[in-house]
mmCIF file of C-alpha atoms and ligand atoms in Angstrom:
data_model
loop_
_atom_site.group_PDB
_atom_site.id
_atom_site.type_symbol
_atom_site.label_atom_id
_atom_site.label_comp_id
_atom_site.label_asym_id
_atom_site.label_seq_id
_atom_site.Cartn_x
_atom_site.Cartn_y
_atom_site.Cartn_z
ATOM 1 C CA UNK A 1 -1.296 14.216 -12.626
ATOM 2 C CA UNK A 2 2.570 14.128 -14.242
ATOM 3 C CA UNK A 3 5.154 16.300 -15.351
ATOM 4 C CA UNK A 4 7.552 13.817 -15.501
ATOM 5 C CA UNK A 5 8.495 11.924 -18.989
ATOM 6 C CA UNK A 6 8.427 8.507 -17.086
ATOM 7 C CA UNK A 7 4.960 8.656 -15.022
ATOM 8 C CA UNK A 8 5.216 9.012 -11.443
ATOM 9 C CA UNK A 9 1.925 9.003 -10.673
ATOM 10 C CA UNK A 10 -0.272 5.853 -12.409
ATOM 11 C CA UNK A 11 -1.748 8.349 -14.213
ATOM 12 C CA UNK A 12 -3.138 5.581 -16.336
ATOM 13 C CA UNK A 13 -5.480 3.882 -13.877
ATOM 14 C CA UNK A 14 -7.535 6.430 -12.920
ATOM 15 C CA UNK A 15 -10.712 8.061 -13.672
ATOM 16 C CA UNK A 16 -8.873 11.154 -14.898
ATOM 17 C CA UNK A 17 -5.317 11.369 -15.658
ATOM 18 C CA UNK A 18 -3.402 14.251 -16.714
ATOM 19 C CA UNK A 19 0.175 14.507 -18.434
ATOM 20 C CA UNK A 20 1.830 18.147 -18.539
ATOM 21 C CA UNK A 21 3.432 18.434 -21.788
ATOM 22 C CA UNK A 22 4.296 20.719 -24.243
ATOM 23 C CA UNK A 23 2.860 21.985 -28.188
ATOM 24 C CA UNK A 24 4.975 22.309 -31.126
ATOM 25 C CA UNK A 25 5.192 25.883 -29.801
ATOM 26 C CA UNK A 26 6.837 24.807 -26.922
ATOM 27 C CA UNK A 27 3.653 26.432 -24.864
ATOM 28 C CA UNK A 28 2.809 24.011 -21.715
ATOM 29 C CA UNK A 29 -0.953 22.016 -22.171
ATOM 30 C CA UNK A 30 -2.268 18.708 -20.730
ATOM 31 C CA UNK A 31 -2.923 15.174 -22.548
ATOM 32 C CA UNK A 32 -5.921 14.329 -20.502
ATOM 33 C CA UNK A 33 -6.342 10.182 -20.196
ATOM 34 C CA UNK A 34 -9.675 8.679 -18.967
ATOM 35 C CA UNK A 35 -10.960 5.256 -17.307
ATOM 36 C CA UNK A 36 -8.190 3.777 -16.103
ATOM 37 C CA UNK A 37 -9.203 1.695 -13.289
ATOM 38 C CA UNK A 38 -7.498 -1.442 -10.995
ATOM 39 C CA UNK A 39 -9.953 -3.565 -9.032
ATOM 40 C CA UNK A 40 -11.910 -6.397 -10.647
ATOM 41 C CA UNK A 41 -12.279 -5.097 -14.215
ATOM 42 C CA UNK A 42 -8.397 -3.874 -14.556
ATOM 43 C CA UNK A 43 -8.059 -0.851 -17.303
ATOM 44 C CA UNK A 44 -5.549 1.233 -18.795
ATOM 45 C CA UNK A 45 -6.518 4.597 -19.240
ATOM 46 C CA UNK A 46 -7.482 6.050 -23.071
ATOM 47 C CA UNK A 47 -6.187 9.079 -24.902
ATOM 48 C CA UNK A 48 -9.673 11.877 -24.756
ATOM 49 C CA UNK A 49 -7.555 14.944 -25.553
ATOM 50 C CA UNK A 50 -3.912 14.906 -26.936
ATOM 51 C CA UNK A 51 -3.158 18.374 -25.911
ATOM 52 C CA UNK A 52 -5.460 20.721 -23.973
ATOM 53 C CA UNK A 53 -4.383 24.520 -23.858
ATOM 54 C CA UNK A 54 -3.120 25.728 -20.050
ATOM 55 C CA UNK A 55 -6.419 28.021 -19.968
ATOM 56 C CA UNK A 56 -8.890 25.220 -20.906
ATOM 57 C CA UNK A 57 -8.110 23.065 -18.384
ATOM 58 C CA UNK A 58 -11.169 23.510 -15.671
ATOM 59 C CA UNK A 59 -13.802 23.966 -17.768
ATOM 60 C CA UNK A 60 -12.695 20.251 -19.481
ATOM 61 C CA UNK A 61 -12.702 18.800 -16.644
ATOM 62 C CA UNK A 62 -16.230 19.642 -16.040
ATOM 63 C CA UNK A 63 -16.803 18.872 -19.051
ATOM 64 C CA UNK A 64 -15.628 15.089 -18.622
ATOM 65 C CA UNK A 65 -17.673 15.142 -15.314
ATOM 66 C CA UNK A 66 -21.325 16.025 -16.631
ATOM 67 C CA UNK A 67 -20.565 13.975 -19.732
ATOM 68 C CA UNK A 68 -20.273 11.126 -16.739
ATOM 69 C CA UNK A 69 -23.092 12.052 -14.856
ATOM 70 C CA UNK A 70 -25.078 11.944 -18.394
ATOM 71 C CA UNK A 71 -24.028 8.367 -19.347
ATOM 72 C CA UNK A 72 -23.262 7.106 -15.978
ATOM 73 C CA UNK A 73 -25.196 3.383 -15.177
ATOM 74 C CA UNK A 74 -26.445 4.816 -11.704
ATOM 75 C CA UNK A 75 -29.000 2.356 -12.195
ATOM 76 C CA UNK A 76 -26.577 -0.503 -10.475
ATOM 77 C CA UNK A 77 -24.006 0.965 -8.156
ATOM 78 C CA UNK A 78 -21.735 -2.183 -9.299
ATOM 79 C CA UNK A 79 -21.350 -0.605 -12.764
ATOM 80 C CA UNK A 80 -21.534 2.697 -11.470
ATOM 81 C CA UNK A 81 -17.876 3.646 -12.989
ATOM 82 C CA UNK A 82 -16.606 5.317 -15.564
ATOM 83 C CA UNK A 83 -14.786 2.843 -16.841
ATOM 84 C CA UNK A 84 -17.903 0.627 -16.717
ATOM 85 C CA UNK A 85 -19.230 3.992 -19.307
ATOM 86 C CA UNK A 86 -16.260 3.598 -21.511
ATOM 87 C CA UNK A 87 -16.835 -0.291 -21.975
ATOM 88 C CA UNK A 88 -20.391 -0.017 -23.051
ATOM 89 C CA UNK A 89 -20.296 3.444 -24.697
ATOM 90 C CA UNK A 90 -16.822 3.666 -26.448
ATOM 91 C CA UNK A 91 -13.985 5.897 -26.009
ATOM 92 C CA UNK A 92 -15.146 7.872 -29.637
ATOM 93 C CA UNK A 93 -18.429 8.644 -28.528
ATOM 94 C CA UNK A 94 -17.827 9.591 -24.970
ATOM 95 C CA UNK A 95 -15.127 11.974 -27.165
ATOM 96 C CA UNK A 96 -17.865 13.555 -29.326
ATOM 97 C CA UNK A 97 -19.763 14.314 -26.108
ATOM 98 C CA UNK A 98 -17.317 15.699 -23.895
ATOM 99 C CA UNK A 99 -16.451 18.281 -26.616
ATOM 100 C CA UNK A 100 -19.754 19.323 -27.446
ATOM 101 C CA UNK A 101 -20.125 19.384 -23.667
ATOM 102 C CA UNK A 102 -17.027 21.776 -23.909
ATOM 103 C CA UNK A 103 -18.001 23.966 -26.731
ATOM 104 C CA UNK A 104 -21.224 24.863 -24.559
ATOM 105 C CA UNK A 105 -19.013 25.555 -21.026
ATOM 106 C CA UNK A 106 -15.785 27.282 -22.417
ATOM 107 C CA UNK A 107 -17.085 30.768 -23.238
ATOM 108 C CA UNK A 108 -19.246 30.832 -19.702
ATOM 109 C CA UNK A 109 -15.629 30.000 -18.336
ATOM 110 C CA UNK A 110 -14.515 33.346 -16.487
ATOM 111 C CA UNK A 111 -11.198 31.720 -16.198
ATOM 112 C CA UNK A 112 -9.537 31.371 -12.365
ATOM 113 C CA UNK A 113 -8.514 34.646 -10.369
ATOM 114 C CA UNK A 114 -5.015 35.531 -10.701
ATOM 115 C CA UNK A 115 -4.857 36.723 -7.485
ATOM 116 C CA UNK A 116 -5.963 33.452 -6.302
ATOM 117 C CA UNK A 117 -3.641 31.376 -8.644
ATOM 118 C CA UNK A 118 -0.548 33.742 -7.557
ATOM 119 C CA UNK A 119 -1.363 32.672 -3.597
ATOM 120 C CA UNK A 120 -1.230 29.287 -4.192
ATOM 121 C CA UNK A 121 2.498 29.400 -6.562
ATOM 122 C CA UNK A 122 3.885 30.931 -3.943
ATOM 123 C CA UNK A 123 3.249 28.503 -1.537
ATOM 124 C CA UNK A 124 4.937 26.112 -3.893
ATOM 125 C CA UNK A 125 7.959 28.372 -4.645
ATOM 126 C CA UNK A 126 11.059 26.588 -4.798
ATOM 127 C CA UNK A 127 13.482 27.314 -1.874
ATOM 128 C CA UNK A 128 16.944 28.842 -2.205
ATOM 129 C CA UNK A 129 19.092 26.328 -3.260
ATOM 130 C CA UNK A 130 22.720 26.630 -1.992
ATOM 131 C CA UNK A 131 25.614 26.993 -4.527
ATOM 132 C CA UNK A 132 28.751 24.166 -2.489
ATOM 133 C CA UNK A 133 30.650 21.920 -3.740
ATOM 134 C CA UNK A 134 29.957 17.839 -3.804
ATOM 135 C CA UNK A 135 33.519 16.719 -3.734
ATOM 136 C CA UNK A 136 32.509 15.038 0.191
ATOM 137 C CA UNK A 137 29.722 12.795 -1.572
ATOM 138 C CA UNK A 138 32.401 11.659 -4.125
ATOM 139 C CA UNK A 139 34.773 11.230 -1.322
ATOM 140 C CA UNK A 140 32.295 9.223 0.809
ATOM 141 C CA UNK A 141 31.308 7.072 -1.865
ATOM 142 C CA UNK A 142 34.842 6.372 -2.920
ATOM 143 C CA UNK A 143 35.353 5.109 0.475
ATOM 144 C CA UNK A 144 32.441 3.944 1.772
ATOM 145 C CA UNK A 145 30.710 0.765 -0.131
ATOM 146 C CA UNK A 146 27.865 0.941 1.736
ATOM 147 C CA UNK A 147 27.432 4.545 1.401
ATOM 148 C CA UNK A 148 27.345 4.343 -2.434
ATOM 149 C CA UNK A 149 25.067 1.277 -2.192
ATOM 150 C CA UNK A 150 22.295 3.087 -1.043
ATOM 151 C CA UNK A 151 23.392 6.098 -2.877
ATOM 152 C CA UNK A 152 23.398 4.163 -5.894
ATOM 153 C CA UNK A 153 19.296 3.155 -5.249
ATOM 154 C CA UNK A 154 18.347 6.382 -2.678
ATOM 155 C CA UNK A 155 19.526 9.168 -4.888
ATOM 156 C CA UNK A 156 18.065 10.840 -7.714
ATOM 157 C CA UNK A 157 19.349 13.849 -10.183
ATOM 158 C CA UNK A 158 17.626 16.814 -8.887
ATOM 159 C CA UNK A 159 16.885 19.634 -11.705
ATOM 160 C CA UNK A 160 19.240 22.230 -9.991
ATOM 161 C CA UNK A 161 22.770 21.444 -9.605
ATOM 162 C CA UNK A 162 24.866 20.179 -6.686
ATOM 163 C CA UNK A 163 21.025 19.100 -5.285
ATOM 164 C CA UNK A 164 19.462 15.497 -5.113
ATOM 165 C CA UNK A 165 15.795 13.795 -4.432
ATOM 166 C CA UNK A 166 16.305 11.040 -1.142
ATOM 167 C CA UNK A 167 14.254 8.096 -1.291
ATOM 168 C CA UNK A 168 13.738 7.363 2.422
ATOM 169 C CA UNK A 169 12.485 3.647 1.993
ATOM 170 C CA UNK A 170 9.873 2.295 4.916
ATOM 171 C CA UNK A 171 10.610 -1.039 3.869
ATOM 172 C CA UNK A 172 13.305 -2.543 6.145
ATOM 173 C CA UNK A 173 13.584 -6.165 6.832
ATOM 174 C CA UNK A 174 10.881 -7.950 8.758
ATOM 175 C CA UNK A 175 8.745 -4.587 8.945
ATOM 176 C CA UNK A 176 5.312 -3.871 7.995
ATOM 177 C CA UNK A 177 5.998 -2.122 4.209
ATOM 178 C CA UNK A 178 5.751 1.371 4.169
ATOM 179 C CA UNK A 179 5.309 1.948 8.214
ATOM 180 C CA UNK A 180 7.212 4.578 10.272
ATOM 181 C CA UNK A 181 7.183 4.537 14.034
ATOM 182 C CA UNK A 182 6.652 8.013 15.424
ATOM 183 C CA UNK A 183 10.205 8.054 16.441
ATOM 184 C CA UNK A 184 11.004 7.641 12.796
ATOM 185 C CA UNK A 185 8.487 10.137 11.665
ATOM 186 C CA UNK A 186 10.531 12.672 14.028
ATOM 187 C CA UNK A 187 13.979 11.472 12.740
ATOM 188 C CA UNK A 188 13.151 12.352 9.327
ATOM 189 C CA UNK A 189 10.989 15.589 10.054
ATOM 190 C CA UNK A 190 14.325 17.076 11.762
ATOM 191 C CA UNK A 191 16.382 15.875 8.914
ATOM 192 C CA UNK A 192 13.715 17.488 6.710
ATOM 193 C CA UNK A 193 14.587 20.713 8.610
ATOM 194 C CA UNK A 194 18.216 20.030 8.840
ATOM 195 C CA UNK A 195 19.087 19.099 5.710
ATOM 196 C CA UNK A 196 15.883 19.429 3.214
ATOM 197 C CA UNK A 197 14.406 22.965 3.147
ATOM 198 C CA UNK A 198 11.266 21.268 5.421
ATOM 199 C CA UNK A 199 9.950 19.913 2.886
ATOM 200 C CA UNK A 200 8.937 15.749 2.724
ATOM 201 C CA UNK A 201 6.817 13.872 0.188
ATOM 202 C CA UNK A 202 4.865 10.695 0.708
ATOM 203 C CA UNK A 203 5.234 8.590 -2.381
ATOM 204 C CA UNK A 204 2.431 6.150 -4.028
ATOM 205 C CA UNK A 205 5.313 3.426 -3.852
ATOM 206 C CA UNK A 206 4.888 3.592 0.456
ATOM 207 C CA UNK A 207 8.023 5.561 0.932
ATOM 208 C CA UNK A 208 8.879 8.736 1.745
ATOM 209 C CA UNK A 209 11.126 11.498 -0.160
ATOM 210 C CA UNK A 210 13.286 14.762 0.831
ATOM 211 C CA UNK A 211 12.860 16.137 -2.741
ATOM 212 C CA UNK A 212 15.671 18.688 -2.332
ATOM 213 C CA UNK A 213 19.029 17.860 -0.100
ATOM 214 C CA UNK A 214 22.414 19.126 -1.355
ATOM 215 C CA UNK A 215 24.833 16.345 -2.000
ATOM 216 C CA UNK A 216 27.207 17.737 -0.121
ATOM 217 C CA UNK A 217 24.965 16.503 3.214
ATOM 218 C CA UNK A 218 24.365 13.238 2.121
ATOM 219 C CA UNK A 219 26.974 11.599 4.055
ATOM 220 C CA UNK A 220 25.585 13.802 7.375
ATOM 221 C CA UNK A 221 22.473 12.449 6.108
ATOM 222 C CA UNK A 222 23.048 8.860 5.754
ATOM 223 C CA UNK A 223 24.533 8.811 8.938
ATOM 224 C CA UNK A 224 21.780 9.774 10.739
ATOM 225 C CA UNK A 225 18.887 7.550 9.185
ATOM 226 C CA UNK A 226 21.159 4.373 10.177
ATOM 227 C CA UNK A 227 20.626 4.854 14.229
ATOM 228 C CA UNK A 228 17.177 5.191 13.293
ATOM 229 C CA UNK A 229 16.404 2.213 10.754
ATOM 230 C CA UNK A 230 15.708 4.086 7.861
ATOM 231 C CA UNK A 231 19.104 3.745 6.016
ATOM 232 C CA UNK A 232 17.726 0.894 3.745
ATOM 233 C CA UNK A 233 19.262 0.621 0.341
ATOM 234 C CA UNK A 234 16.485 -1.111 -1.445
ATOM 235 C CA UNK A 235 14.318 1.442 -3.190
ATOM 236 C CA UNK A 236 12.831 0.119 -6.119
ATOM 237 C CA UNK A 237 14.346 -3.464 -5.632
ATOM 238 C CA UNK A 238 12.458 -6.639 -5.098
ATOM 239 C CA UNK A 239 12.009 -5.982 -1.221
ATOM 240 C CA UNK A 240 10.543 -2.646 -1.928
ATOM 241 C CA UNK A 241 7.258 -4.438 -2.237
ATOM 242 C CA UNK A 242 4.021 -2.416 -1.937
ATOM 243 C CA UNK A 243 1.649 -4.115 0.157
ATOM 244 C CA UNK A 244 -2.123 -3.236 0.792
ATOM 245 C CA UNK A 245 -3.540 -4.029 4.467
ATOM 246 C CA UNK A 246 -4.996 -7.081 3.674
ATOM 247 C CA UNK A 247 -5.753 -9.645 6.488
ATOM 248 C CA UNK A 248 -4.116 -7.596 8.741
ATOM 249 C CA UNK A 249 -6.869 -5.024 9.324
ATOM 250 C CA UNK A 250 -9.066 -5.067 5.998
ATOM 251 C CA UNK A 251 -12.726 -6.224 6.481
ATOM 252 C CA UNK A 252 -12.876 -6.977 2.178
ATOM 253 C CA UNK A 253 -9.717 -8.580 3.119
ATOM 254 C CA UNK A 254 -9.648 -12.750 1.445
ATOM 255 C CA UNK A 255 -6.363 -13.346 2.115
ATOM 256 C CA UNK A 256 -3.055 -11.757 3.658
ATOM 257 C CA UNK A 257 -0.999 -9.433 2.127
ATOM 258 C CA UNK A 258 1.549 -8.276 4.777
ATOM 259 C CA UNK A 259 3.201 -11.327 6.130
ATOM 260 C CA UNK A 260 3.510 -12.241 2.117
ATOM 261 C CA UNK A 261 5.627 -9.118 1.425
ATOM 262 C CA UNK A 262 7.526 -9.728 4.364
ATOM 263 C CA UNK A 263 8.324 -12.761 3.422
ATOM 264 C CA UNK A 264 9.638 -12.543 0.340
ATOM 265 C CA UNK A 265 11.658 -9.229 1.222
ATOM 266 C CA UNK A 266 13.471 -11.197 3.788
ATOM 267 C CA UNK A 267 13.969 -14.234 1.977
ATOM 268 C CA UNK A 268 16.099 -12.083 -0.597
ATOM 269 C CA UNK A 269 17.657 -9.638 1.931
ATOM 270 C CA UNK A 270 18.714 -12.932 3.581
ATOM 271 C CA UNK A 271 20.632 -14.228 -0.096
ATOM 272 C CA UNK A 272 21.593 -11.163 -0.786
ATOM 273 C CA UNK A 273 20.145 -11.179 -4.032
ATOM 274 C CA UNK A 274 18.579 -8.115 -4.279
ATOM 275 C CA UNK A 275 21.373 -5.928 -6.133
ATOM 276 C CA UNK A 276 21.947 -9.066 -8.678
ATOM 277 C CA UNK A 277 18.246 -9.058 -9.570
ATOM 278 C CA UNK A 278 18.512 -5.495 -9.943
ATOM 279 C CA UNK A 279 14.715 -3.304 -10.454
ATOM 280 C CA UNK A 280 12.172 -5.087 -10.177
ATOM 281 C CA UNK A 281 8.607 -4.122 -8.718
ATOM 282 C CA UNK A 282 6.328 -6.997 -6.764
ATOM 283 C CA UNK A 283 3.047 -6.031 -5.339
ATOM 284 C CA UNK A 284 0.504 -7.764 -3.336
ATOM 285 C CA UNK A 285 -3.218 -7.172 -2.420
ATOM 286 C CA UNK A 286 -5.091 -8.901 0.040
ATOM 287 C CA UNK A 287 -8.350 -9.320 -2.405
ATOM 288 C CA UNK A 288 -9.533 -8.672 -6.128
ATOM 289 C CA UNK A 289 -9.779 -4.574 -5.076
ATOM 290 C CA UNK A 290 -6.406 -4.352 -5.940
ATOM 291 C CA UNK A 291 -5.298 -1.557 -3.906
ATOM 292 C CA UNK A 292 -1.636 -2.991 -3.750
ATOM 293 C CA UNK A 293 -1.904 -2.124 -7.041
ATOM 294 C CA UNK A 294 -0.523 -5.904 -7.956
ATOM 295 C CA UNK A 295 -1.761 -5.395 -11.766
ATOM 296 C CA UNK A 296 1.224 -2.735 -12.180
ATOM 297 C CA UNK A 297 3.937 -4.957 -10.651
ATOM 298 C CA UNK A 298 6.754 -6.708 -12.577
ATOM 299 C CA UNK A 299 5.424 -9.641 -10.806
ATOM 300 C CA UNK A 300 1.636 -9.103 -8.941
ATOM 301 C CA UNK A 301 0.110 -11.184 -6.319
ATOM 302 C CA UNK A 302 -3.878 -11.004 -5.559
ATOM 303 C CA UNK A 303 -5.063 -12.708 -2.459
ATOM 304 C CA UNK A 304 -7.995 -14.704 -2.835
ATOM 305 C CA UNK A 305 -10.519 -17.255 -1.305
ATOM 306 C CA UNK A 306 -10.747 -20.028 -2.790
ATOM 307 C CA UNK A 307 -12.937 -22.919 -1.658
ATOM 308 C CA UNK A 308 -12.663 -21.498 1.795
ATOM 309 C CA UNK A 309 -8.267 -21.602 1.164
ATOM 310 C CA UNK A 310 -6.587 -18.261 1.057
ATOM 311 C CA UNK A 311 -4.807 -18.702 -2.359
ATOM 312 C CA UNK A 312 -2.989 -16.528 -4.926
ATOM 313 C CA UNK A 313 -2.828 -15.801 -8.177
ATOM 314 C CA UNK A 314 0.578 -14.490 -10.037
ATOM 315 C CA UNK A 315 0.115 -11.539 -12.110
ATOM 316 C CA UNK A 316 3.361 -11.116 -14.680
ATOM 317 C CA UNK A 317 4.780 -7.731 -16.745
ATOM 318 C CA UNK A 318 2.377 -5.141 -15.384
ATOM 319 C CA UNK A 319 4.209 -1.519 -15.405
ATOM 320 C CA UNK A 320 2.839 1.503 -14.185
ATOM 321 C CA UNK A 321 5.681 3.768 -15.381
ATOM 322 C CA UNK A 322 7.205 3.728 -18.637
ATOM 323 C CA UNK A 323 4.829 1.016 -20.669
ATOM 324 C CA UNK A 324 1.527 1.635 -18.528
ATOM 325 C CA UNK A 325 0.272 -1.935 -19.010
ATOM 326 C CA UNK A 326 -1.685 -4.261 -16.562
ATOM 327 C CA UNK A 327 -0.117 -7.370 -15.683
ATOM 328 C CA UNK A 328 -1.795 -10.676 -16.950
ATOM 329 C CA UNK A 329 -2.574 -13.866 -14.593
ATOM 330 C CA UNK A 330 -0.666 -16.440 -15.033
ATOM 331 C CA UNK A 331 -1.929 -20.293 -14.153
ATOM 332 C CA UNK A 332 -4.281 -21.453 -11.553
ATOM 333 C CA UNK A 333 -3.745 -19.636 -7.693
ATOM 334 C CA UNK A 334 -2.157 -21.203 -5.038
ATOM 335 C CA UNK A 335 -2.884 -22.031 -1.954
ATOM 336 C CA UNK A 336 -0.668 -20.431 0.691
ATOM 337 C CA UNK A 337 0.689 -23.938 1.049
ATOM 338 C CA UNK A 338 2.074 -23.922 -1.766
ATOM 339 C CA UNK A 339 2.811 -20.215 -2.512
ATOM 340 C CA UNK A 340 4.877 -19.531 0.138
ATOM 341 C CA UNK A 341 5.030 -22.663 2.368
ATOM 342 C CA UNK A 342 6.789 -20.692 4.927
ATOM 343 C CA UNK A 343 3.839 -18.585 6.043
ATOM 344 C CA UNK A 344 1.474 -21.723 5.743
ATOM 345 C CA UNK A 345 2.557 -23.139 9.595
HETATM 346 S S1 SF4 B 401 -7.044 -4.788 -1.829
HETATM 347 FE FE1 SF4 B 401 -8.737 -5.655 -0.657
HETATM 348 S S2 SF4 B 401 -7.752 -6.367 1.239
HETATM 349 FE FE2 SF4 B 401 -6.386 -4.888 0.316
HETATM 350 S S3 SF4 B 401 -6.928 -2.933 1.275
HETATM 351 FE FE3 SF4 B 401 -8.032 -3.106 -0.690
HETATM 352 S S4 SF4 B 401 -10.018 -3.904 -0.123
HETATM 353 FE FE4 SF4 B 401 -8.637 -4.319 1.608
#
């Protein structure tokens, strides 16, 4: 689910995706997207409903789930998905029977209890933000190049002034991507306290997030992920490389997908070469599963067995943000050998 213009959440390539957006009215609804999918049969979700009124929500749902459980091949637990429906049964007619599905649930729809619904806002309520002035994170990044580096890739415009969103990234040289020791995980839970209203984020993209620090503590703040490892200015450049298991500690695993990422994350931190390349997103999976996600890299990388060799193949243009499109293979797959002859010895 996304509220966000540019998704944040691969809302394309899954079973159900929902977009927030708004009517001609202005009044909030939901697009709601079906059978996207990664793995072996790679799909981009399909427009079922372009805007759903707020109320309507639940009982559409349900009605996309007993349409599934009416079509659904359960008959071969291989094609038991509904994107393996979609492909045999067509997005127009799965449409026609999810709203007569819908016609029949809505008016047995009570709706949800406000009560209920007014518990769980609160618990999301947004926390006081404090009104201070930023001129100390202009001042540190007018003297501090290394500051403003990772401010320039960390930082993100928060909706509320003065405020900012702080990509922690758990992908520092020669590390596992997207691992925290549990001295790390206590470094950034006390800065969470310290400096973010408590609150931390996990994102899909293996990093972590303080969605609301005032820019006025990001130097305090900066200063005290260094000591611990964490000051990395590489979100969303080529070493911020999501990486599934794999090898490492998958059983489906047919090749490595750790010591690949690794790899190629030091090989540019080493040049360098990272800020001149600029964004760029490279994922890696250790087999045809996909749950590196390597279909929605800039540049993907599927493990695979091949004649008994742990090979790869090169996925190319894949984007799981602004275009939502699945990368395509490109050539024949390597051999380690010859994908990344440093990892081969
Ligand atoms: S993509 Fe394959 S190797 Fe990687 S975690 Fe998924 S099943 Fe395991």
């Amino acid at each position: 689910m996304t509220g966000a213009a540019v998704d944040r959440a691969v809302t394309k390539v899954h079973d159900r995706g929902i977009r927030i957006v708004r009517n001609d009215n202005g009044e909030t609804g939901y697009r709601i997207e079906i059978v996207g999918g990664l793995g072996r049969t790679p799909m981009i979700g399909q427009m079922l409903r372009d805007v759903l009124p707020k109320a309507d929500l639940l009982p559409y749902l349900e009605a996309v789930l007993s349409s599934y459980n009416l079509l659904d091949r359960r008959d071969n637990e291989y094609k038991a998905r509904i994107k393996i429906t979609l492909r045999e049964q067509g997005i127009e007619k799965i449409r026609d029977i999810v709203e007569a599905r819908f016609a029949l649930l809505r008016p047995a729809f009570q709706g949800g209890s406000d009560a209920h619904v007014a518990r769980i806002a609160a618990g999301f309520a947004a926390p006081v933000f404090r009104e201070a002035p930023t001129g100390a994170f202009e001042a540190a990044r007018a003297a501090d190049p290394v500051f403003r580096a990772w401010s320039d890739t960390k930082v993100d415009t928060h909706k509320a002034p003065g405020l900012a969103t702080v990509t922690i990234s758990l992908k520092a040289p020669g590390a596992t991507p997207g691992d925290a020791s549990a001295d790390q995980m206590r470094v950034i839970a006390d800065l969470a306290a310290r400096y973010g209203h408590g609150d931390i984020r996990v994102s899909h993209e293996q990093n972590a997030l303080l969605p609301h620090v005032h820019k006025s503590d990001l130097p305090a703040l900066f200063a005290a992920l260094k000591p611990a490892g964490l000051a990395i200015a590489n979100a969303g450049l080529i070493s911020d490389i999501i990486a599934c298991p794999g090898m490492g500690y998958c059983s489906l695993a047919t090749a490595r997908s750790i010591p690949v990422a690794k790899k190629i994350a030091e090989h540019f931190q080493a040049r360098d070469a990272e800020r001149e390349i600029d964004q760029i997103k490279v994922k890696t999976s250790g087999c045809i599963n996909a749950c590196g996600r390597h279909h929605l890299g800039h540049i993907g990388i599927p493990g695979l067995e091949k004649g008994g060799v742990e090979s790869y193949q090169i996925t190319l243009s894949g984007d799981g943000g602004r275009r939502r499109r699945s990368g395509r293979g490109r050539g024949r797959a390597l051999p380690m050998t010859r994908s990344c002859p440093r990892l081969s010895g």
